[in-house]
PDB file of C-alpha atoms and ligand atoms in Angstrom:
ATOM      1  CA  UNK A   1     -13.454 125.011  48.515  1.00 46.00           C
ATOM      2  CA  UNK A   2      -9.830 125.984  48.018  1.00 49.00           C
ATOM      3  CA  UNK A   3      -6.735 125.476  50.069  1.00 51.00           C
ATOM      4  CA  UNK A   4      -5.455 128.568  51.758  1.00 52.00           C
ATOM      5  CA  UNK A   5      -1.788 127.766  51.262  1.00 54.00           C
ATOM      6  CA  UNK A   6      -1.355 126.136  54.649  1.00 57.00           C
ATOM      7  CA  UNK A   7      -3.115 122.990  53.458  1.00 56.00           C
ATOM      8  CA  UNK A   8      -6.426 123.608  55.214  1.00 55.00           C
ATOM      9  CA  UNK A   9      -9.781 124.061  53.512  1.00 57.00           C
ATOM     10  CA  UNK A  10     -11.797 127.275  53.635  1.00 56.00           C
ATOM     11  CA  UNK A  11     -15.397 126.324  52.985  1.00 57.00           C
ATOM     12  CA  UNK A  12     -16.669 129.833  53.480  1.00 58.00           C
ATOM     13  CA  UNK A  13     -14.698 131.356  50.649  1.00 60.00           C
ATOM     14  CA  UNK A  14     -17.311 131.410  47.840  1.00 63.00           C
ATOM     15  CA  UNK A  15     -19.772 133.271  50.049  1.00 64.00           C
ATOM     16  CA  UNK A  16     -17.098 135.692  51.141  1.00 65.00           C
ATOM     17  CA  UNK A  17     -16.191 136.316  47.500  1.00 81.00           C
ATOM     18  CA  UNK A  18     -19.633 137.683  46.671  1.00 82.00           C
ATOM     19  CA  UNK A  19     -19.605 139.953  49.712  1.00 82.00           C
ATOM     20  CA  UNK A  20     -16.035 141.018  49.055  1.00 85.00           C
ATOM     21  CA  UNK A  21     -16.783 141.779  45.424  1.00 86.00           C
ATOM     22  CA  UNK A  22     -19.710 143.974  46.376  1.00 84.00           C
ATOM     23  CA  UNK A  23     -17.520 145.747  48.902  1.00 86.00           C
ATOM     24  CA  UNK A  24     -14.713 146.237  46.437  1.00 88.00           C
ATOM     25  CA  UNK A  25     -17.118 147.664  43.879  1.00 88.00           C
ATOM     26  CA  UNK A  26     -18.505 150.032  46.511  1.00 88.00           C
ATOM     27  CA  UNK A  27     -14.983 151.071  47.454  1.00 90.00           C
ATOM     28  CA  UNK A  28     -14.078 151.818  43.815  1.00 91.00           C
ATOM     29  CA  UNK A  29     -17.346 153.736  43.419  1.00 91.00           C
ATOM     30  CA  UNK A  30     -16.656 155.648  46.607  1.00 91.00           C
ATOM     31  CA  UNK A  31     -13.206 156.720  45.427  1.00 90.00           C
ATOM     32  CA  UNK A  32     -14.696 157.899  42.139  1.00 91.00           C
ATOM     33  CA  UNK A  33     -17.482 159.670  43.973  1.00 92.00           C
ATOM     34  CA  UNK A  34     -14.998 161.676  46.046  1.00 88.00           C
ATOM     35  CA  UNK A  35     -13.008 162.582  42.956  1.00 85.00           C
ATOM     36  CA  UNK A  36     -16.109 163.327  40.879  1.00 86.00           C
ATOM     37  CA  UNK A  37     -18.062 165.338  43.474  1.00 87.00           C
ATOM     38  CA  UNK A  38     -21.091 163.049  43.642  1.00 95.00           C
ATOM     39  CA  UNK A  39     -21.790 164.132  47.215  1.00 96.00           C
ATOM     40  CA  UNK A  40     -24.263 166.647  48.523  1.00 96.00           C
ATOM     41  CA  UNK A  41     -25.006 167.823  52.030  1.00 97.00           C
ATOM     42  CA  UNK A  42     -28.591 167.862  53.245  1.00 97.00           C
ATOM     43  CA  UNK A  43     -29.518 169.943  56.265  1.00 98.00           C
ATOM     44  CA  UNK A  44     -32.016 169.004  58.955  1.00 98.00           C
ATOM     45  CA  UNK A  45     -33.452 171.775  61.163  1.00 97.00           C
ATOM     46  CA  UNK A  46     -32.930 171.817  64.921  1.00 98.00           C
ATOM     47  CA  UNK A  47     -35.451 173.961  66.761  1.00 97.00           C
ATOM     48  CA  UNK A  48     -35.718 175.522  70.181  1.00 97.00           C
ATOM     49  CA  UNK A  49     -38.180 173.386  72.143  1.00 97.00           C
ATOM     50  CA  UNK A  50     -39.980 176.388  73.595  1.00 95.00           C
ATOM     51  CA  UNK A  51     -40.111 178.896  70.757  1.00 96.00           C
ATOM     52  CA  UNK A  52     -39.822 176.478  67.801  1.00 95.00           C
ATOM     53  CA  UNK A  53     -37.297 178.867  66.274  1.00 95.00           C
ATOM     54  CA  UNK A  54     -34.649 177.257  64.078  1.00 96.00           C
ATOM     55  CA  UNK A  55     -31.376 177.349  66.011  1.00 97.00           C
ATOM     56  CA  UNK A  56     -29.301 175.209  63.690  1.00 98.00           C
ATOM     57  CA  UNK A  57     -29.058 172.488  61.092  1.00 98.00           C
ATOM     58  CA  UNK A  58     -27.331 169.124  61.147  1.00 98.00           C
ATOM     59  CA  UNK A  59     -25.284 168.422  58.024  1.00 98.00           C
ATOM     60  CA  UNK A  60     -26.118 164.960  56.661  1.00 98.00           C
ATOM     61  CA  UNK A  61     -24.206 163.477  53.779  1.00 97.00           C
ATOM     62  CA  UNK A  62     -25.932 162.197  50.631  1.00 96.00           C
ATOM     63  CA  UNK A  63     -24.363 160.347  47.718  1.00 95.00           C
ATOM     64  CA  UNK A  64     -25.769 160.713  44.207  1.00 95.00           C
ATOM     65  CA  UNK A  65     -24.623 157.382  42.821  1.00 92.00           C
ATOM     66  CA  UNK A  66     -24.557 157.403  38.990  1.00 90.00           C
ATOM     67  CA  UNK A  67     -26.378 154.038  38.741  1.00 90.00           C
ATOM     68  CA  UNK A  68     -28.115 153.615  42.084  1.00 90.00           C
ATOM     69  CA  UNK A  69     -29.445 157.116  42.664  1.00 93.00           C
ATOM     70  CA  UNK A  70     -29.476 158.597  46.141  1.00 92.00           C
ATOM     71  CA  UNK A  71     -27.519 156.414  48.561  1.00 91.00           C
ATOM     72  CA  UNK A  72     -27.852 157.083  52.290  1.00 90.00           C
ATOM     73  CA  UNK A  73     -24.903 157.226  54.681  1.00 95.00           C
ATOM     74  CA  UNK A  74     -25.994 154.029  56.426  1.00 93.00           C
ATOM     75  CA  UNK A  75     -24.769 152.233  53.302  1.00 89.00           C
ATOM     76  CA  UNK A  76     -21.341 153.791  52.904  1.00 93.00           C
ATOM     77  CA  UNK A  77     -20.047 155.473  56.082  1.00 95.00           C
ATOM     78  CA  UNK A  78     -18.849 152.199  57.618  1.00 92.00           C
ATOM     79  CA  UNK A  79     -16.905 151.277  54.470  1.00 90.00           C
ATOM     80  CA  UNK A  80     -15.528 154.813  54.198  1.00 94.00           C
ATOM     81  CA  UNK A  81     -14.286 154.401  57.773  1.00 94.00           C
ATOM     82  CA  UNK A  82     -12.714 150.986  57.143  1.00 92.00           C
ATOM     83  CA  UNK A  83     -10.889 152.223  54.053  1.00 91.00           C
ATOM     84  CA  UNK A  84      -9.852 155.550  55.544  1.00 92.00           C
ATOM     85  CA  UNK A  85     -11.780 157.375  52.810  1.00 93.00           C
ATOM     86  CA  UNK A  86     -13.834 159.002  55.551  1.00 95.00           C
ATOM     87  CA  UNK A  87     -10.921 161.375  56.205  1.00 95.00           C
ATOM     88  CA  UNK A  88     -10.990 163.202  52.824  1.00 93.00           C
ATOM     89  CA  UNK A  89     -14.770 162.806  52.664  1.00 95.00           C
ATOM     90  CA  UNK A  90     -15.247 164.209  56.165  1.00 96.00           C
ATOM     91  CA  UNK A  91     -12.916 167.093  55.348  1.00 96.00           C
ATOM     92  CA  UNK A  92     -15.031 167.921  52.338  1.00 96.00           C
ATOM     93  CA  UNK A  93     -18.200 167.860  54.473  1.00 97.00           C
ATOM     94  CA  UNK A  94     -16.648 170.145  57.070  1.00 98.00           C
ATOM     95  CA  UNK A  95     -15.433 172.679  54.509  1.00 97.00           C
ATOM     96  CA  UNK A  96     -18.657 172.646  52.493  1.00 97.00           C
ATOM     97  CA  UNK A  97     -20.898 172.875  55.571  1.00 98.00           C
ATOM     98  CA  UNK A  98     -18.920 175.882  56.852  1.00 98.00           C
ATOM     99  CA  UNK A  99     -19.193 177.566  53.438  1.00 98.00           C
ATOM    100  CA  UNK A 100     -22.939 176.906  53.290  1.00 98.00           C
ATOM    101  CA  UNK A 101     -23.582 178.085  56.848  1.00 98.00           C
ATOM    102  CA  UNK A 102     -21.575 181.267  56.360  1.00 98.00           C
ATOM    103  CA  UNK A 103     -24.568 182.706  54.456  1.00 96.00           C
ATOM    104  CA  UNK A 104     -27.028 181.984  57.296  1.00 97.00           C
ATOM    105  CA  UNK A 105     -27.973 184.413  60.093  1.00 96.00           C
ATOM    106  CA  UNK A 106     -25.341 184.622  62.831  1.00 96.00           C
ATOM    107  CA  UNK A 107     -27.437 182.792  65.429  1.00 96.00           C
ATOM    108  CA  UNK A 108     -28.000 179.729  63.236  1.00 98.00           C
ATOM    109  CA  UNK A 109     -25.458 176.961  63.795  1.00 98.00           C
ATOM    110  CA  UNK A 110     -24.325 174.093  61.641  1.00 98.00           C
ATOM    111  CA  UNK A 111     -23.637 170.696  63.226  1.00 98.00           C
ATOM    112  CA  UNK A 112     -21.180 168.393  61.466  1.00 98.00           C
ATOM    113  CA  UNK A 113     -20.738 164.686  62.210  1.00 98.00           C
ATOM    114  CA  UNK A 114     -17.149 163.662  62.843  1.00 98.00           C
ATOM    115  CA  UNK A 115     -16.404 159.959  62.515  1.00 96.00           C
ATOM    116  CA  UNK A 116     -14.074 158.457  65.147  1.00 95.00           C
ATOM    117  CA  UNK A 117     -11.584 157.705  62.367  1.00 94.00           C
ATOM    118  CA  UNK A 118     -11.616 161.313  61.210  1.00 96.00           C
ATOM    119  CA  UNK A 119     -11.435 162.494  64.808  1.00 96.00           C
ATOM    120  CA  UNK A 120      -8.200 160.574  65.325  1.00 94.00           C
ATOM    121  CA  UNK A 121      -6.662 161.882  62.115  1.00 94.00           C
ATOM    122  CA  UNK A 122      -3.801 164.298  62.876  1.00 93.00           C
ATOM    123  CA  UNK A 123      -5.170 166.737  60.296  1.00 95.00           C
ATOM    124  CA  UNK A 124      -8.508 167.322  62.069  1.00 97.00           C
ATOM    125  CA  UNK A 125      -7.628 170.468  64.010  1.00 97.00           C
ATOM    126  CA  UNK A 126      -5.949 172.046  61.025  1.00 97.00           C
ATOM    127  CA  UNK A 127      -8.996 171.221  58.880  1.00 98.00           C
ATOM    128  CA  UNK A 128     -11.350 172.843  61.396  1.00 98.00           C
ATOM    129  CA  UNK A 129      -9.209 175.983  61.583  1.00 98.00           C
ATOM    130  CA  UNK A 130      -8.863 176.315  57.828  1.00 98.00           C
ATOM    131  CA  UNK A 131     -12.546 175.491  57.131  1.00 98.00           C
ATOM    132  CA  UNK A 132     -13.497 178.369  59.432  1.00 98.00           C
ATOM    133  CA  UNK A 133     -10.920 180.750  57.978  1.00 98.00           C
ATOM    134  CA  UNK A 134     -11.751 179.949  54.334  1.00 98.00           C
ATOM    135  CA  UNK A 135     -15.518 180.241  54.836  1.00 98.00           C
ATOM    136  CA  UNK A 136     -15.528 183.179  57.224  1.00 98.00           C
ATOM    137  CA  UNK A 137     -17.948 181.266  59.467  1.00 98.00           C
ATOM    138  CA  UNK A 138     -17.788 182.233  63.147  1.00 98.00           C
ATOM    139  CA  UNK A 139     -16.410 179.398  65.305  1.00 98.00           C
ATOM    140  CA  UNK A 140     -19.449 179.766  67.570  1.00 98.00           C
ATOM    141  CA  UNK A 141     -21.707 178.771  64.682  1.00 98.00           C
ATOM    142  CA  UNK A 142     -19.921 175.457  64.237  1.00 98.00           C
ATOM    143  CA  UNK A 143     -20.762 172.396  66.296  1.00 98.00           C
ATOM    144  CA  UNK A 144     -19.030 169.042  65.940  1.00 98.00           C
ATOM    145  CA  UNK A 145     -21.022 165.913  66.733  1.00 98.00           C
ATOM    146  CA  UNK A 146     -18.965 163.049  68.061  1.00 96.00           C
ATOM    147  CA  UNK A 147     -19.957 159.749  69.596  1.00 92.00           C
ATOM    148  CA  UNK A 148     -18.552 158.574  72.883  1.00 88.00           C
ATOM    149  CA  UNK A 149     -16.566 155.894  71.034  1.00 87.00           C
ATOM    150  CA  UNK A 150     -13.933 158.547  70.224  1.00 89.00           C
ATOM    151  CA  UNK A 151     -13.086 158.546  73.923  1.00 87.00           C
ATOM    152  CA  UNK A 152     -12.849 154.767  74.138  1.00 84.00           C
ATOM    153  CA  UNK A 153      -9.317 154.431  72.793  1.00 81.00           C
ATOM    154  CA  UNK A 154      -6.388 156.685  73.634  1.00 83.00           C
ATOM    155  CA  UNK A 155      -8.674 158.937  75.596  1.00 87.00           C
ATOM    156  CA  UNK A 156      -5.870 161.289  76.644  1.00 91.00           C
ATOM    157  CA  UNK A 157      -5.138 162.273  73.052  1.00 93.00           C
ATOM    158  CA  UNK A 158      -8.866 162.450  72.339  1.00 94.00           C
ATOM    159  CA  UNK A 159      -9.416 164.779  75.295  1.00 94.00           C
ATOM    160  CA  UNK A 160      -6.534 167.006  74.205  1.00 96.00           C
ATOM    161  CA  UNK A 161      -8.089 167.236  70.729  1.00 96.00           C
ATOM    162  CA  UNK A 162     -11.498 168.081  72.206  1.00 96.00           C
ATOM    163  CA  UNK A 163     -10.041 170.798  74.432  1.00 97.00           C
ATOM    164  CA  UNK A 164      -8.121 172.260  71.521  1.00 97.00           C
ATOM    165  CA  UNK A 165     -11.262 172.421  69.357  1.00 98.00           C
ATOM    166  CA  UNK A 166     -13.300 173.898  72.180  1.00 97.00           C
ATOM    167  CA  UNK A 167     -10.663 176.585  72.736  1.00 98.00           C
ATOM    168  CA  UNK A 168     -11.282 177.717  69.161  1.00 98.00           C
ATOM    169  CA  UNK A 169     -14.868 178.462  70.199  1.00 98.00           C
ATOM    170  CA  UNK A 170     -16.327 175.483  68.352  1.00 98.00           C
ATOM    171  CA  UNK A 171     -19.083 173.630  70.206  1.00 98.00           C
ATOM    172  CA  UNK A 172     -18.958 169.898  70.879  1.00 98.00           C
ATOM    173  CA  UNK A 173     -22.042 167.693  70.996  1.00 97.00           C
ATOM    174  CA  UNK A 174     -22.209 164.095  72.177  1.00 96.00           C
ATOM    175  CA  UNK A 175     -24.252 162.231  69.574  1.00 96.00           C
ATOM    176  CA  UNK A 176     -26.433 159.128  70.046  1.00 94.00           C
ATOM    177  CA  UNK A 177     -26.307 159.491  73.823  1.00 93.00           C
ATOM    178  CA  UNK A 178     -27.366 156.387  75.704  1.00 88.00           C
ATOM    179  CA  UNK A 179     -26.359 153.848  73.080  1.00 87.00           C
ATOM    180  CA  UNK A 180     -22.791 153.314  74.300  1.00 79.00           C
ATOM    181  CA  UNK A 181     -21.408 151.932  77.519  1.00 72.00           C
ATOM    182  CA  UNK A 182     -19.718 154.665  79.474  1.00 67.00           C
ATOM    183  CA  UNK A 183     -21.622 157.833  78.642  1.00 72.00           C
ATOM    184  CA  UNK A 184     -21.752 159.065  82.205  1.00 82.00           C
ATOM    185  CA  UNK A 185     -18.046 158.918  82.927  1.00 83.00           C
ATOM    186  CA  UNK A 186     -17.335 160.782  79.680  1.00 86.00           C
ATOM    187  CA  UNK A 187     -19.590 163.616  80.767  1.00 87.00           C
ATOM    188  CA  UNK A 188     -17.320 163.992  83.763  1.00 86.00           C
ATOM    189  CA  UNK A 189     -14.163 163.942  81.624  1.00 87.00           C
ATOM    190  CA  UNK A 190     -15.121 166.615  79.137  1.00 91.00           C
ATOM    191  CA  UNK A 191     -17.446 169.660  79.233  1.00 91.00           C
ATOM    192  CA  UNK A 192     -19.705 168.836  76.298  1.00 95.00           C
ATOM    193  CA  UNK A 193     -21.965 171.655  75.121  1.00 97.00           C
ATOM    194  CA  UNK A 194     -24.777 169.369  74.096  1.00 97.00           C
ATOM    195  CA  UNK A 195     -26.156 165.888  74.573  1.00 96.00           C
ATOM    196  CA  UNK A 196     -28.185 164.433  71.729  1.00 97.00           C
ATOM    197  CA  UNK A 197     -30.552 161.828  73.134  1.00 96.00           C
ATOM    198  CA  UNK A 198     -30.587 158.918  70.720  1.00 95.00           C
ATOM    199  CA  UNK A 199     -33.712 158.452  68.660  1.00 96.00           C
ATOM    200  CA  UNK A 200     -34.217 154.902  69.919  1.00 94.00           C
ATOM    201  CA  UNK A 201     -35.378 156.399  73.244  1.00 95.00           C
ATOM    202  CA  UNK A 202     -37.678 158.929  71.569  1.00 96.00           C
ATOM    203  CA  UNK A 203     -39.253 156.292  69.314  1.00 94.00           C
ATOM    204  CA  UNK A 204     -40.403 154.262  72.314  1.00 92.00           C
ATOM    205  CA  UNK A 205     -41.634 157.209  74.368  1.00 90.00           C
ATOM    206  CA  UNK A 206     -45.304 156.396  73.782  1.00 83.00           C
ATOM    207  CA  UNK A 207     -45.041 152.714  74.751  1.00 86.00           C
ATOM    208  CA  UNK A 208     -42.306 152.573  77.310  1.00 84.00           C
ATOM    209  CA  UNK A 209     -42.361 154.167  80.748  1.00 87.00           C
ATOM    210  CA  UNK A 210     -38.681 153.251  80.997  1.00 89.00           C
ATOM    211  CA  UNK A 211     -37.801 155.352  77.971  1.00 89.00           C
ATOM    212  CA  UNK A 212     -39.691 158.307  79.398  1.00 92.00           C
ATOM    213  CA  UNK A 213     -37.795 157.900  82.672  1.00 93.00           C
ATOM    214  CA  UNK A 214     -34.473 157.729  80.830  1.00 93.00           C
ATOM    215  CA  UNK A 215     -35.208 160.826  78.754  1.00 95.00           C
ATOM    216  CA  UNK A 216     -36.219 162.713  81.866  1.00 95.00           C
ATOM    217  CA  UNK A 217     -33.105 161.585  83.735  1.00 94.00           C
ATOM    218  CA  UNK A 218     -30.800 162.631  80.872  1.00 94.00           C
ATOM    219  CA  UNK A 219     -32.460 166.055  80.603  1.00 96.00           C
ATOM    220  CA  UNK A 220     -32.175 166.587  84.367  1.00 96.00           C
ATOM    221  CA  UNK A 221     -28.558 165.478  84.301  1.00 94.00           C
ATOM    222  CA  UNK A 222     -27.864 167.843  81.412  1.00 94.00           C
ATOM    223  CA  UNK A 223     -29.500 170.765  83.108  1.00 94.00           C
ATOM    224  CA  UNK A 224     -27.602 170.263  86.361  1.00 93.00           C
ATOM    225  CA  UNK A 225     -24.339 170.064  84.402  1.00 93.00           C
ATOM    226  CA  UNK A 226     -25.294 173.079  82.273  1.00 94.00           C
ATOM    227  CA  UNK A 227     -25.493 170.993  79.093  1.00 96.00           C
ATOM    228  CA  UNK A 228     -28.120 171.530  76.397  1.00 96.00           C
ATOM    229  CA  UNK A 229     -30.165 168.455  75.457  1.00 97.00           C
ATOM    230  CA  UNK A 230     -31.534 167.707  72.002  1.00 98.00           C
ATOM    231  CA  UNK A 231     -34.199 165.081  71.403  1.00 98.00           C
ATOM    232  CA  UNK A 232     -33.450 163.315  68.126  1.00 98.00           C
ATOM    233  CA  UNK A 233     -35.996 161.680  65.843  1.00 98.00           C
ATOM    234  CA  UNK A 234     -39.135 163.447  67.079  1.00 98.00           C
ATOM    235  CA  UNK A 235     -41.856 162.512  64.588  1.00 98.00           C
ATOM    236  CA  UNK A 236     -45.219 162.868  66.347  1.00 97.00           C
ATOM    237  CA  UNK A 237     -47.064 165.458  68.452  1.00 96.00           C
ATOM    238  CA  UNK A 238     -47.181 162.936  71.275  1.00 95.00           C
ATOM    239  CA  UNK A 239     -43.377 162.619  71.264  1.00 96.00           C
ATOM    240  CA  UNK A 240     -43.064 166.386  70.984  1.00 97.00           C
ATOM    241  CA  UNK A 241     -45.327 166.941  73.994  1.00 96.00           C
ATOM    242  CA  UNK A 242     -43.392 164.436  76.054  1.00 95.00           C
ATOM    243  CA  UNK A 243     -39.893 165.702  75.289  1.00 96.00           C
ATOM    244  CA  UNK A 244     -41.111 169.231  76.025  1.00 96.00           C
ATOM    245  CA  UNK A 245     -42.620 168.119  79.289  1.00 95.00           C
ATOM    246  CA  UNK A 246     -39.339 166.495  80.261  1.00 95.00           C
ATOM    247  CA  UNK A 247     -37.567 169.770  79.499  1.00 96.00           C
ATOM    248  CA  UNK A 248     -35.454 169.009  76.409  1.00 97.00           C
ATOM    249  CA  UNK A 249     -33.835 172.217  75.169  1.00 97.00           C
ATOM    250  CA  UNK A 250     -33.862 171.478  71.456  1.00 98.00           C
ATOM    251  CA  UNK A 251     -35.692 169.201  69.073  1.00 98.00           C
ATOM    252  CA  UNK A 252     -34.687 167.577  65.815  1.00 98.00           C
ATOM    253  CA  UNK A 253     -36.853 165.211  63.819  1.00 98.00           C
ATOM    254  CA  UNK A 254     -39.229 164.720  60.933  1.00 98.00           C
ATOM    255  CA  UNK A 255     -41.949 166.529  62.916  1.00 97.00           C
ATOM    256  CA  UNK A 256     -40.165 169.822  62.250  1.00 96.00           C
ATOM    257  CA  UNK A 257     -38.464 168.825  59.047  1.00 96.00           C
ATOM    258  CA  UNK A 258     -36.568 166.168  57.132  1.00 97.00           C
ATOM    259  CA  UNK A 259     -33.042 166.800  55.887  1.00 97.00           C
ATOM    260  CA  UNK A 260     -33.223 169.271  52.973  1.00 96.00           C
ATOM    261  CA  UNK A 261     -30.903 170.363  50.165  1.00 96.00           C
ATOM    262  CA  UNK A 262     -29.061 173.635  50.812  1.00 96.00           C
ATOM    263  CA  UNK A 263     -31.294 175.673  48.466  1.00 94.00           C
ATOM    264  CA  UNK A 264     -34.370 174.731  50.538  1.00 95.00           C
ATOM    265  CA  UNK A 265     -32.648 175.820  53.744  1.00 95.00           C
ATOM    266  CA  UNK A 266     -32.236 179.331  52.395  1.00 88.00           C
ATOM    267  CA  UNK A 267     -35.955 179.475  51.615  1.00 86.00           C
ATOM    268  CA  UNK A 268     -36.852 178.151  55.060  1.00 86.00           C
ATOM    269  CA  UNK A 269     -34.666 180.748  56.776  1.00 89.00           C
ATOM    270  CA  UNK A 270     -36.075 183.589  54.676  1.00 83.00           C
ATOM    271  CA  UNK A 271     -39.605 182.551  55.576  1.00 73.00           C
ATOM    272  CA  UNK A 272     -39.124 182.974  59.190  1.00 60.00           C
TER     273      UNK A 272
HETATM  274  P1  LIG B   1     -27.018 160.615  63.067  1.00 87.35           P
HETATM  275  O1  LIG B   1     -25.828 161.486  63.212  1.00 87.35           O
HETATM  276  O2  LIG B   1     -27.605 160.063  64.300  1.00 87.35           O
HETATM  277  O3  LIG B   1     -28.062 161.467  62.222  1.00 87.35           O
HETATM  278  C1  LIG B   1     -29.469 161.409  62.412  1.00 87.35           C
HETATM  279  C2  LIG B   1     -30.106 160.461  61.428  1.00 87.35           C
HETATM  280  O4  LIG B   1     -31.481 160.304  61.777  1.00 87.35           O
HETATM  281  C3  LIG B   1     -30.108 160.969  59.980  1.00 87.35           C
HETATM  282  O5  LIG B   1     -30.054 159.844  59.125  1.00 87.35           O
HETATM  283  C4  LIG B   1     -31.478 161.640  59.890  1.00 87.35           C
HETATM  284  O6  LIG B   1     -31.953 161.754  58.563  1.00 87.35           O
HETATM  285  C5  LIG B   1     -32.312 160.676  60.707  1.00 87.35           C
HETATM  286  N1  LIG B   1     -33.506 161.295  61.282  1.00 87.35           N
HETATM  287  C6  LIG B   1     -33.663 162.551  61.729  1.00 87.35           C
HETATM  288  N2  LIG B   1     -34.897 162.764  62.202  1.00 87.35           N
HETATM  289  C7  LIG B   1     -35.559 161.603  62.065  1.00 87.35           C
HETATM  290  C8  LIG B   1     -36.902 161.176  62.395  1.00 87.35           C
HETATM  291  O7  LIG B   1     -37.743 161.929  62.898  1.00 87.35           O
HETATM  292  N3  LIG B   1     -37.206 159.878  62.119  1.00 87.35           N
HETATM  293  C9  LIG B   1     -36.307 159.021  61.548  1.00 87.35           C
HETATM  294  N4  LIG B   1     -36.720 157.781  61.313  1.00 87.35           N
HETATM  295  N5  LIG B   1     -35.050 159.388  61.238  1.00 87.35           N
HETATM  296  C10 LIG B   1     -34.677 160.658  61.497  1.00 87.35           C
HETATM  297  P2  LIG B   1     -29.062 159.775  57.884  1.00 87.35           P
HETATM  298  O8  LIG B   1     -28.986 161.120  57.208  1.00 87.35           O
HETATM  299  O9  LIG B   1     -29.435 158.590  57.058  1.00 87.35           O
HETATM  300  O10 LIG B   1     -27.659 159.520  58.558  1.00 87.35           O
HETATM  301  C11 LIG B   1     -27.397 158.324  59.246  1.00 87.35           C
HETATM  302  C12 LIG B   1     -26.096 158.389  59.991  1.00 87.35           C
HETATM  303  O11 LIG B   1     -24.989 158.492  59.089  1.00 87.35           O
HETATM  304  C13 LIG B   1     -25.968 159.607  60.903  1.00 87.35           C
HETATM  305  O12 LIG B   1     -26.662 159.370  62.108  1.00 87.35           O
HETATM  306  C14 LIG B   1     -24.465 159.678  61.067  1.00 87.35           C
HETATM  307  O13 LIG B   1     -24.030 158.765  62.034  1.00 87.35           O
HETATM  308  C15 LIG B   1     -23.981 159.226  59.705  1.00 87.35           C
HETATM  309  N6  LIG B   1     -23.630 160.411  58.891  1.00 87.35           N
HETATM  310  C16 LIG B   1     -24.415 161.202  58.123  1.00 87.35           C
HETATM  311  N7  LIG B   1     -23.712 162.188  57.536  1.00 87.35           N
HETATM  312  C17 LIG B   1     -22.429 162.041  57.978  1.00 87.35           C
HETATM  313  C18 LIG B   1     -21.196 162.756  57.744  1.00 87.35           C
HETATM  314  O14 LIG B   1     -21.131 163.776  57.048  1.00 87.35           O
HETATM  315  N8  LIG B   1     -20.089 162.267  58.374  1.00 87.35           N
HETATM  316  C19 LIG B   1     -20.133 161.181  59.189  1.00 87.35           C
HETATM  317  N9  LIG B   1     -18.995 160.760  59.771  1.00 87.35           N
HETATM  318  N10 LIG B   1     -21.253 160.496  59.437  1.00 87.35           N
HETATM  319  C20 LIG B   1     -22.391 160.917  58.832  1.00 87.35           C
HETATM  320 CA1  LIG B   2     -25.360 163.267  64.313  1.00 87.35          CA
HETATM  321 CA1  LIG B   3     -27.688 160.884  66.413  1.00 87.35          CA
HETATM  322 CA1  LIG B   4     -26.341 157.482  64.675  1.00 87.35          CA
END
């Protein structure tokens, strides 16, 4: 243990050092990764629940770490947010996803995740406008996925940003619906185009009557508000049958396809 300069002992410091060192290494790696283009976007299909036609793809970030191989966003998004690196990284995702999607048929959308930190960045609107202009992608083909946490702090500014983006013709989806605290009041505050029902509810559909009731209630709520609903994380035929029965508009999950590199998306779209 060391003194912290005020004469008190910090017994937890050695343990913190190891964690901090790992974090610092990850942060250095992350900075290098942004500079050295070690990132790739994978795309996961979203299909119409009735026709099973592909209506869009969600852009999901992947990091090709030089030593560790493919690193998933669960391992680095939080740190990228804490360090602010999510802003340049998120800008890159937005620009690249728009470029990629510009070669798809006009009815196929691309959905891009926007971190709360990136959402609050003053450059967001400009980035959206210039990503569309540079790629030639129609605004209607772009959907931004945000979580309700963006509305938690300074909600007036957040609402103004959302309205501005929507005026451009870009669609706004509420991601991970049901996992936060105030979902319902936010639906009243802003006309979302889509609700994505969190996969935790879909996973339990087979075992939990409560989850089925919640999914049904969210779909009904969506349909009376004129909002599309997407079931996330559909893996089995049983889950598929249930979300269809409840009336979900769109489906995303391993059942229809895992996230794929861009080159595979082209093949998938050509096939059908
Ligand atoms: P999310 O936005 O909720 O994305 C859905 C996650 O669920 C993805 O994980 C996807 O691969 C996974 N998934 C989809 N279908 C299934 C399924 O049937 N079963 C299971 N078990 N999982 C399924 P992924 O790609 O690891 O991304 C995790 C999270 O990282 C995302 O959750 C999102 O919050 C964040 N993320 C990913 N890419 C970006 C990005 O470009 N920017 C930001 N800000 N966040 C991102
Ligand atoms: Ca998402
Ligand atoms: Ca989600
Ligand atoms: Ca999530």
